[in-house]
Short mmCIF file of C-alpha atoms and ligand atoms in Angstrom, two decimals:
data_model
loop_
_atom_site.label_atom_id
_atom_site.label_comp_id
_atom_site.label_asym_id
_atom_site.label_seq_id
_atom_site.Cartn_x
_atom_site.Cartn_y
_atom_site.Cartn_z
CA UNK K 1 60.11 -19.90 31.03
CA UNK K 2 58.36 -22.48 28.88
CA UNK K 3 56.81 -23.48 31.91
CA UNK K 4 55.58 -19.92 32.83
CA UNK K 5 53.91 -19.60 29.72
CA UNK K 6 52.07 -22.59 30.16
CA UNK K 7 50.45 -21.33 33.55
CA UNK K 8 49.67 -18.42 31.28
CA UNK K 9 48.15 -19.94 28.82
CA UNK K 10 45.83 -21.89 31.59
CA UNK K 11 44.94 -18.35 33.19
CA UNK K 12 43.94 -17.07 29.43
CA UNK K 13 41.27 -19.77 29.16
CA UNK K 14 39.86 -18.71 32.46
CA UNK K 15 39.87 -14.92 31.53
CA UNK K 16 38.25 -15.19 28.20
CA UNK K 17 35.52 -16.51 29.91
CA UNK K 18 35.47 -14.30 33.07
CA UNK K 19 36.77 -10.92 31.58
CA UNK K 20 35.36 -8.37 29.20
CA UNK K 21 36.81 -6.97 26.21
CA UNK K 22 38.28 -3.93 28.07
CA UNK K 23 39.77 -6.29 30.90
CA UNK K 24 41.08 -8.38 28.56
CA UNK K 25 43.03 -5.78 26.07
CA UNK K 26 44.12 -4.14 29.53
CA UNK K 27 45.46 -7.06 31.04
CA UNK K 28 47.19 -8.69 28.11
CA UNK K 29 47.47 -6.65 24.87
CA UNK K 30 48.16 -3.03 26.87
CA UNK K 31 51.85 -1.59 26.86
CA UNK K 32 52.40 -2.66 30.51
CA UNK K 33 50.53 -5.96 29.68
CA UNK K 34 51.20 -9.35 30.31
CA UNK K 35 51.84 -10.69 26.95
CA UNK K 36 54.23 -7.37 25.96
CA UNK K 37 56.35 -8.41 29.19
CA UNK K 38 56.39 -12.28 28.09
CA UNK K 39 57.76 -10.79 24.84
CA UNK K 40 60.55 -8.51 26.49
CA UNK K 41 61.67 -11.60 28.07
CA UNK K 42 62.39 -13.67 25.04
CA UNK K 43 66.06 -12.26 25.65
CA UNK K 44 66.52 -14.44 28.86
CA UNK K 45 65.07 -17.53 27.21
CA UNK K 46 67.47 -20.21 26.71
CA UNK K 47 68.73 -20.01 23.06
CA UNK K 48 67.26 -23.76 22.05
CA UNK K 49 64.08 -22.98 23.77
CA UNK K 50 63.36 -19.61 21.99
CA UNK K 51 61.81 -20.29 18.99
CA UNK K 52 59.62 -22.77 20.54
CA UNK K 53 58.98 -19.67 23.56
CA UNK K 54 58.07 -17.61 20.55
CA UNK K 55 55.56 -19.39 18.81
CA UNK K 56 53.59 -20.04 22.15
CA UNK K 57 53.18 -16.38 23.28
CA UNK K 58 52.24 -15.81 19.43
CA UNK K 59 49.32 -18.31 19.30
CA UNK K 60 48.60 -16.89 22.57
CA UNK K 61 48.17 -13.26 21.29
CA UNK K 62 46.61 -14.65 18.29
CA UNK K 63 43.79 -16.20 20.81
CA UNK K 64 43.26 -13.23 22.51
CA UNK K 65 42.96 -11.04 19.54
CA UNK K 66 40.38 -13.54 17.56
CA UNK K 67 38.39 -13.47 20.93
CA UNK K 68 38.45 -9.71 20.75
CA UNK K 69 37.56 -9.41 16.88
CA UNK K 70 34.38 -12.03 17.73
CA UNK K 71 32.94 -9.85 20.24
CA UNK K 72 33.48 -6.69 18.45
CA UNK K 73 31.52 -8.17 15.69
CA UNK K 74 28.45 -9.43 17.46
CA UNK K 75 28.34 -6.22 19.20
CA UNK K 76 27.90 -4.36 16.18
CA UNK K 77 25.24 -7.36 14.51
CA UNK K 78 23.48 -6.21 17.65
CA UNK K 79 23.79 -2.25 17.18
CA UNK K 80 22.64 -3.02 13.56
CA UNK K 81 19.49 -4.90 14.55
CA UNK K 82 18.68 -2.10 16.84
CA UNK K 83 18.65 0.65 14.86
CA UNK K 84 14.98 0.60 13.91
CA UNK K 85 13.84 2.43 10.70
CA UNK K 86 9.75 3.24 12.00
CA UNK K 87 9.52 3.71 8.21
CA UNK K 88 10.63 0.76 6.63
CA UNK K 89 8.51 -2.42 5.98
CA UNK K 90 8.08 -4.54 9.06
CA UNK K 91 10.62 -7.15 7.84
CA UNK K 92 13.55 -4.86 7.70
CA UNK K 93 13.17 -4.13 11.26
CA UNK K 94 12.98 -7.47 12.22
CA UNK K 95 15.66 -9.56 14.13
CA UNK K 96 18.08 -11.11 11.77
CA UNK K 97 17.44 -14.47 12.91
CA UNK K 98 13.56 -13.59 11.50
CA UNK K 99 14.22 -12.22 8.80
CA UNK K 100 15.59 -14.98 6.18
CA UNK K 101 11.58 -16.52 6.62
CA UNK K 102 10.20 -13.04 6.42
CA UNK K 103 12.05 -12.50 3.46
CA UNK K 104 10.49 -15.52 2.34
CA UNK K 105 7.41 -13.45 1.77
CA UNK K 106 7.13 -11.98 -1.64
CA UNK K 107 5.61 -8.79 -2.09
CA UNK K 108 2.08 -8.47 -3.92
CA UNK K 109 -0.42 -6.22 -5.20
CA UNK K 110 -2.82 -4.86 -2.65
CA UNK K 111 -6.75 -7.25 -3.69
CA UNK K 112 -7.68 -3.62 -4.36
CA UNK K 113 -4.97 -3.07 -6.92
CA UNK K 114 -5.74 -6.11 -8.52
CA UNK K 115 -9.45 -5.66 -9.12
CA UNK K 116 -8.65 -2.23 -10.06
CA UNK K 117 -5.64 -3.47 -12.88
CA UNK K 118 -8.35 -5.68 -13.80
CA UNK K 119 -11.26 -3.05 -14.40
CA UNK K 120 -8.59 -0.69 -15.92
CA UNK K 121 -7.76 -3.77 -18.64
CA UNK K 122 -11.18 -4.09 -19.64
CA UNK K 123 -11.69 -0.28 -20.14
CA UNK K 124 -8.21 -0.06 -22.04
CA UNK K 125 -9.75 -2.68 -24.30
CA UNK K 126 -12.54 -1.07 -25.29
CA UNK K 127 -10.92 2.29 -26.23
CA UNK K 128 -11.45 3.95 -22.85
CA UNK K 129 -8.36 6.86 -21.70
CA UNK K 130 -7.29 7.02 -18.19
CA UNK K 131 -6.60 9.54 -15.94
CA UNK K 132 -6.23 9.11 -12.24
CA UNK K 133 -8.14 11.54 -9.96
CA UNK K 134 -6.95 13.81 -7.42
CA UNK K 135 -7.25 13.11 -3.55
CA UNK K 136 -7.60 16.65 -2.73
CA UNK K 137 -9.78 19.45 -4.64
CA UNK K 138 -11.83 22.63 -4.61
CA UNK K 139 -15.24 23.81 -4.29
CA UNK K 140 -15.68 24.33 -7.96
CA UNK K 141 -14.60 21.17 -9.37
CA UNK K 142 -16.59 19.06 -6.00
CA UNK K 143 -19.32 21.25 -6.32
CA UNK K 144 -20.16 24.30 -8.63
CA UNK K 145 -18.93 22.27 -11.75
CA UNK K 146 -20.97 19.80 -11.35
CA UNK K 147 -24.37 21.75 -11.24
CA UNK K 148 -24.31 22.24 -7.28
CA UNK K 149 -24.49 25.55 -6.73
CA UNK K 150 -23.99 27.43 -3.40
CA UNK K 151 -26.50 26.65 -0.95
CA UNK K 152 -28.13 23.66 -3.28
CA UNK K 153 -29.44 21.39 -0.75
CA UNK K 154 -27.87 17.93 -2.00
CA UNK K 155 -24.65 19.37 -1.12
CA UNK K 156 -25.34 17.48 2.07
CA UNK K 157 -25.26 14.10 0.23
CA UNK K 158 -21.57 14.45 -0.13
CA UNK K 159 -20.41 15.29 3.32
CA UNK K 160 -17.02 14.88 3.38
CA UNK K 161 -14.06 16.87 5.04
CA UNK K 162 -12.55 19.94 4.63
CA UNK K 163 -9.01 22.20 5.26
CA UNK K 164 -9.23 25.45 6.99
CA UNK K 165 -8.05 26.61 3.48
CA UNK K 166 -11.39 25.41 1.66
CA UNK K 167 -10.09 22.24 0.05
CA UNK K 168 -12.10 19.31 -0.25
CA UNK K 169 -10.82 15.21 0.09
CA UNK K 170 -13.13 14.60 -2.69
CA UNK K 171 -16.02 12.64 -2.20
CA UNK K 172 -16.39 10.64 -5.34
CA UNK K 173 -14.70 10.95 -8.32
CA UNK K 174 -17.24 12.82 -10.50
CA UNK K 175 -15.10 15.97 -9.35
CA UNK K 176 -12.85 14.93 -12.07
CA UNK K 177 -15.54 15.62 -14.70
CA UNK K 178 -14.79 18.89 -15.77
CA UNK K 179 -10.99 18.18 -16.37
CA UNK K 180 -11.80 15.51 -18.52
CA UNK K 181 -14.11 17.10 -20.64
CA UNK K 182 -11.57 20.03 -21.01
CA UNK K 183 -8.51 17.42 -21.10
CA UNK K 184 -10.16 14.98 -23.80
CA UNK K 185 -12.34 17.78 -25.67
CA UNK K 186 -13.74 18.13 -28.41
CA UNK K 187 -15.68 14.93 -28.44
CA UNK K 188 -15.50 12.25 -29.40
CA UNK K 189 -14.67 11.33 -25.26
CA UNK K 190 -14.07 8.25 -23.89
CA UNK K 191 -12.01 8.00 -20.32
CA UNK K 192 -11.94 6.75 -16.59
CA UNK K 193 -11.17 8.44 -13.83
CA UNK K 194 -10.06 5.86 -11.43
CA UNK K 195 -9.20 7.47 -7.68
CA UNK K 196 -9.55 7.48 -3.72
CA UNK K 197 -12.55 8.80 -2.53
CA UNK K 198 -13.26 10.19 1.63
CA UNK K 199 -16.78 10.55 3.29
CA UNK K 200 -17.14 11.39 6.70
CA UNK K 201 -18.65 7.99 7.75
CA UNK K 202 -18.82 5.92 10.83
CA UNK K 203 -17.53 2.87 10.29
CA UNK K 204 -18.56 -0.43 10.02
CA UNK K 205 -18.26 -4.22 8.08
CA UNK K 206 -19.80 -2.23 4.93
CA UNK K 207 -18.86 1.60 5.24
CA UNK K 208 -15.25 2.61 5.22
CA UNK K 209 -14.59 6.86 5.26
CA UNK K 210 -12.18 5.97 2.39
CA UNK K 211 -12.84 3.69 -0.87
CA UNK K 212 -12.12 3.78 -4.69
CA UNK K 213 -14.30 4.61 -7.26
CA UNK K 214 -14.06 4.99 -11.07
CA UNK K 215 -15.88 7.61 -12.97
CA UNK K 216 -16.67 6.91 -16.25
CA UNK K 217 -17.07 9.35 -19.08
CA UNK K 218 -18.65 9.03 -22.78
CA UNK K 219 -19.67 12.10 -24.85
CA UNK K 220 -20.43 12.09 -28.78
CA UNK K 221 -22.70 13.35 -30.73
CA UNK K 222 -26.29 11.29 -30.63
CA UNK K 223 -24.97 9.22 -27.63
CA UNK K 224 -28.20 7.83 -25.98
CA UNK K 225 -29.14 5.96 -22.49
CA UNK K 226 -29.45 3.10 -24.34
CA UNK K 227 -25.61 3.32 -25.46
CA UNK K 228 -25.07 4.07 -21.54
CA UNK K 229 -27.09 0.71 -20.84
CA UNK K 230 -24.94 -1.08 -22.88
CA UNK K 231 -21.42 -0.05 -22.40
CA UNK K 232 -22.11 -0.67 -18.78
CA UNK K 233 -23.16 -3.89 -19.11
CA UNK K 234 -20.77 -4.79 -21.15
CA UNK K 235 -17.84 -4.46 -18.67
CA UNK K 236 -19.56 -5.75 -15.54
CA UNK K 237 -20.10 -8.92 -17.82
CA UNK K 238 -16.62 -8.76 -18.47
CA UNK K 239 -15.24 -8.04 -14.98
CA UNK K 240 -17.92 -10.61 -13.45
CA UNK K 241 -17.00 -13.25 -16.25
CA UNK K 242 -20.96 -13.80 -16.82
CA UNK K 243 -23.79 -12.76 -18.58
CA UNK K 244 -25.83 -10.41 -16.50
CA UNK K 245 -29.46 -9.18 -16.27
CA UNK K 246 -29.56 -5.63 -15.81
CA UNK K 247 -31.91 -3.00 -14.47
CA UNK K 248 -32.13 1.13 -14.51
CA UNK K 249 -33.92 2.73 -11.95
CA UNK K 250 -34.68 6.41 -11.28
CA UNK K 251 -32.27 8.39 -8.73
CA UNK K 252 -31.04 11.83 -8.19
CA UNK K 253 -28.14 13.53 -9.04
CA UNK K 254 -27.58 17.13 -9.73
CA UNK K 255 -24.90 16.34 -12.27
CA UNK K 256 -27.16 14.00 -15.03
CA UNK K 257 -30.60 14.36 -16.17
CA UNK K 258 -32.16 11.80 -16.19
CA UNK K 259 -30.24 10.29 -13.11
CA UNK K 260 -29.93 6.26 -12.87
CA UNK K 261 -29.00 3.47 -10.34
CA UNK K 262 -27.85 0.89 -12.14
CA UNK K 263 -29.11 -2.52 -10.77
CA UNK K 264 -27.97 -6.02 -11.48
CA UNK K 265 -29.76 -9.36 -11.01
CA UNK K 266 -27.28 -11.15 -8.75
CA UNK K 267 -24.66 -13.49 -10.60
CA UNK K 268 -24.02 -15.61 -7.60
CA UNK K 269 -27.36 -16.77 -6.87
CA UNK K 270 -29.03 -16.33 -10.37
CA UNK K 271 -31.50 -13.71 -8.39
CA UNK K 272 -32.54 -16.98 -5.82
CA UNK K 273 -31.17 -14.56 -3.02
CA UNK K 274 -28.10 -14.80 -1.08
CA UNK K 275 -25.93 -12.91 1.54
CA UNK K 276 -24.17 -10.98 -1.31
CA UNK K 277 -27.79 -9.49 -2.68
CA UNK K 278 -29.24 -9.10 0.90
CA UNK K 279 -31.57 -11.77 -0.14
CA UNK K 280 -32.69 -9.35 -2.71
CA UNK K 281 -31.91 -10.97 -6.23
CA UNK K 282 -30.58 -7.75 -7.03
CA UNK K 283 -27.25 -5.65 -6.63
CA UNK K 284 -27.41 -1.61 -6.78
CA UNK K 285 -23.88 -1.14 -8.32
CA UNK K 286 -23.41 2.29 -9.06
CA UNK K 287 -25.24 5.56 -9.90
CA UNK K 288 -25.00 6.93 -13.69
CA UNK K 289 -26.99 9.24 -15.94
CA UNK K 290 -26.72 10.93 -18.51
CA UNK K 291 -24.32 14.17 -18.07
CA UNK K 292 -26.46 17.12 -17.42
CA UNK K 293 -26.34 20.10 -20.32
CA UNK K 294 -24.94 22.41 -17.40
CA UNK K 295 -22.18 20.14 -16.69
CA UNK K 296 -21.22 20.00 -20.27
CA UNK K 297 -20.93 23.48 -20.94
CA UNK K 298 -18.92 23.96 -18.04
CA UNK K 299 -16.29 21.86 -19.41
CA UNK K 300 -16.29 23.45 -22.79
CA UNK K 301 -18.81 21.15 -24.75
CA UNK K 302 -21.84 22.55 -26.12
CA UNK K 303 -25.01 20.73 -25.19
CA UNK K 304 -26.61 21.58 -28.25
CA UNK K 305 -23.94 19.62 -30.29
CA UNK K 306 -23.18 16.54 -27.87
CA UNK K 307 -24.34 14.30 -25.30
CA UNK K 308 -22.88 11.79 -23.39
CA UNK K 309 -23.04 9.77 -20.30
CA UNK K 310 -21.14 9.24 -17.33
CA UNK K 311 -20.96 6.61 -13.88
CA UNK K 312 -19.26 6.38 -11.02
CA UNK K 313 -18.76 2.55 -9.38
CA UNK K 314 -17.28 1.92 -6.28
CA UNK K 315 -14.28 -0.47 -6.34
CA UNK K 316 -14.16 -2.00 -2.71
CA UNK K 317 -18.01 -3.33 -3.27
CA UNK K 318 -16.81 -5.10 -5.88
CA UNK K 319 -13.85 -6.69 -4.40
CA UNK K 320 -15.48 -7.66 -1.58
CA UNK K 321 -17.65 -9.55 -3.63
CA UNK K 322 -15.55 -10.97 -5.77
CA UNK K 323 -12.68 -12.02 -3.42
CA UNK K 324 -15.56 -13.06 -0.62
CA UNK K 325 -14.26 -10.84 1.60
CA UNK K 326 -16.83 -10.28 4.70
CA UNK K 327 -15.36 -6.83 6.34
CA UNK K 328 -14.56 -3.49 4.34
CA UNK K 329 -12.02 -2.79 6.81
CA UNK K 330 -10.24 -5.31 6.31
CA UNK K 331 -9.03 -3.56 2.96
CA UNK K 332 -7.46 -1.00 4.86
CA UNK K 333 -6.04 -2.16 8.20
CA UNK K 334 -2.57 -3.46 6.87
CA UNK K 335 -3.41 -6.67 8.54
CA UNK K 336 -0.10 -8.84 6.90
CA UNK K 337 -1.82 -12.31 7.55
CA UNK K 338 -5.27 -10.94 5.71
CA UNK K 339 -3.00 -9.47 2.75
CA UNK K 340 -0.93 -12.58 2.61
CA UNK K 341 -3.95 -14.51 1.25
CA UNK K 342 -3.92 -12.70 -1.94
N1 DAH V 401 -20.66 10.56 -7.97
C1 DAH V 401 -22.31 9.82 -7.59
C2 DAH V 401 -21.67 9.25 -6.26
O1 DAH V 401 -20.31 8.67 -5.76
C3 DAH V 401 -21.89 8.43 -8.50
C4 DAH V 401 -22.29 9.30 -9.81
C5 DAH V 401 -23.71 9.21 -9.85
C6 DAH V 401 -21.43 9.35 -10.88
C7 DAH V 401 -24.11 9.84 -11.74
C8 DAH V 401 -21.75 9.51 -11.75
C9 DAH V 401 -23.38 9.87 -12.66
O2 DAH V 401 -20.89 9.79 -12.81
O3 DAH V 401 -23.35 10.22 -13.99
O4 DAH V 401 -22.57 9.22 -5.70
#
């Protein structure tokens, strides 16, 4: 009998390699399987061999069961890896062997958000409130409240995306002016309005259809262009961490009077000319101006009593300048190798 067990144990060794799990189960563990038969035979074994026989048989059973358990565990791990959540970050979907390396990646904030935080921190210290702009808006906030009546030719300057229901993806953060005047009025009003903007642009290294702006509004009694120049110069100097030379040149916006383009002497080449300033020595950074009386009135502020200034500065361009990024599209293409550098 013991001899027979030895023979079977050799057969099991071979079958563990050659048979799959259902075949192993059927051949050895089923009711009429080999092991069951051998267990039944125990009554015929000589009494002095019974103990050894039983022990050997049990060991063989354990070996087969372990093999089956191991293979079931492996199978369920493979199945786990196959369940892909297409909305999850890429590291969740990668195979287990790769994960430890990928999980070493610590999450980090996006370069644009790093710059936004830095800017907002400066404005907060200067006493400004913060209100995020909307990513979908209506004709009134995009145009009417900003002194672009229906049919005004300057509407074309803000060529953007419309839904069939007549909503608009805002082309600038000025869409928030009316809301901010009403929400934070009566003056004094100091508020910055950061948010995403969208324009119908053909993209290239310096143009994107989606970008960030930070709108700023300051309204009180007796506010002048001098205040505007001082405030904008101060926050830009703090942001770029250097003393700046500034210029104001004429521009056109329906929602300001007068309308200004704010220009800084290039802080990178000290106006000698470099690739950042396009070898002109100056960088046109933003539109700004004294808020038009019609805009104040539509925001519930009496223009006879109060005056104010506003600006809209683009964040993407500043991010490119500060971080030395050559192509604006990099900020949105989700390339992990690029983002890991920040
Ligand atoms: N919204 C303008 C643009 O994106 C920029 C701008 C100009 C904002 C003058 C202002 C302003 O608040 O007063 O082209």
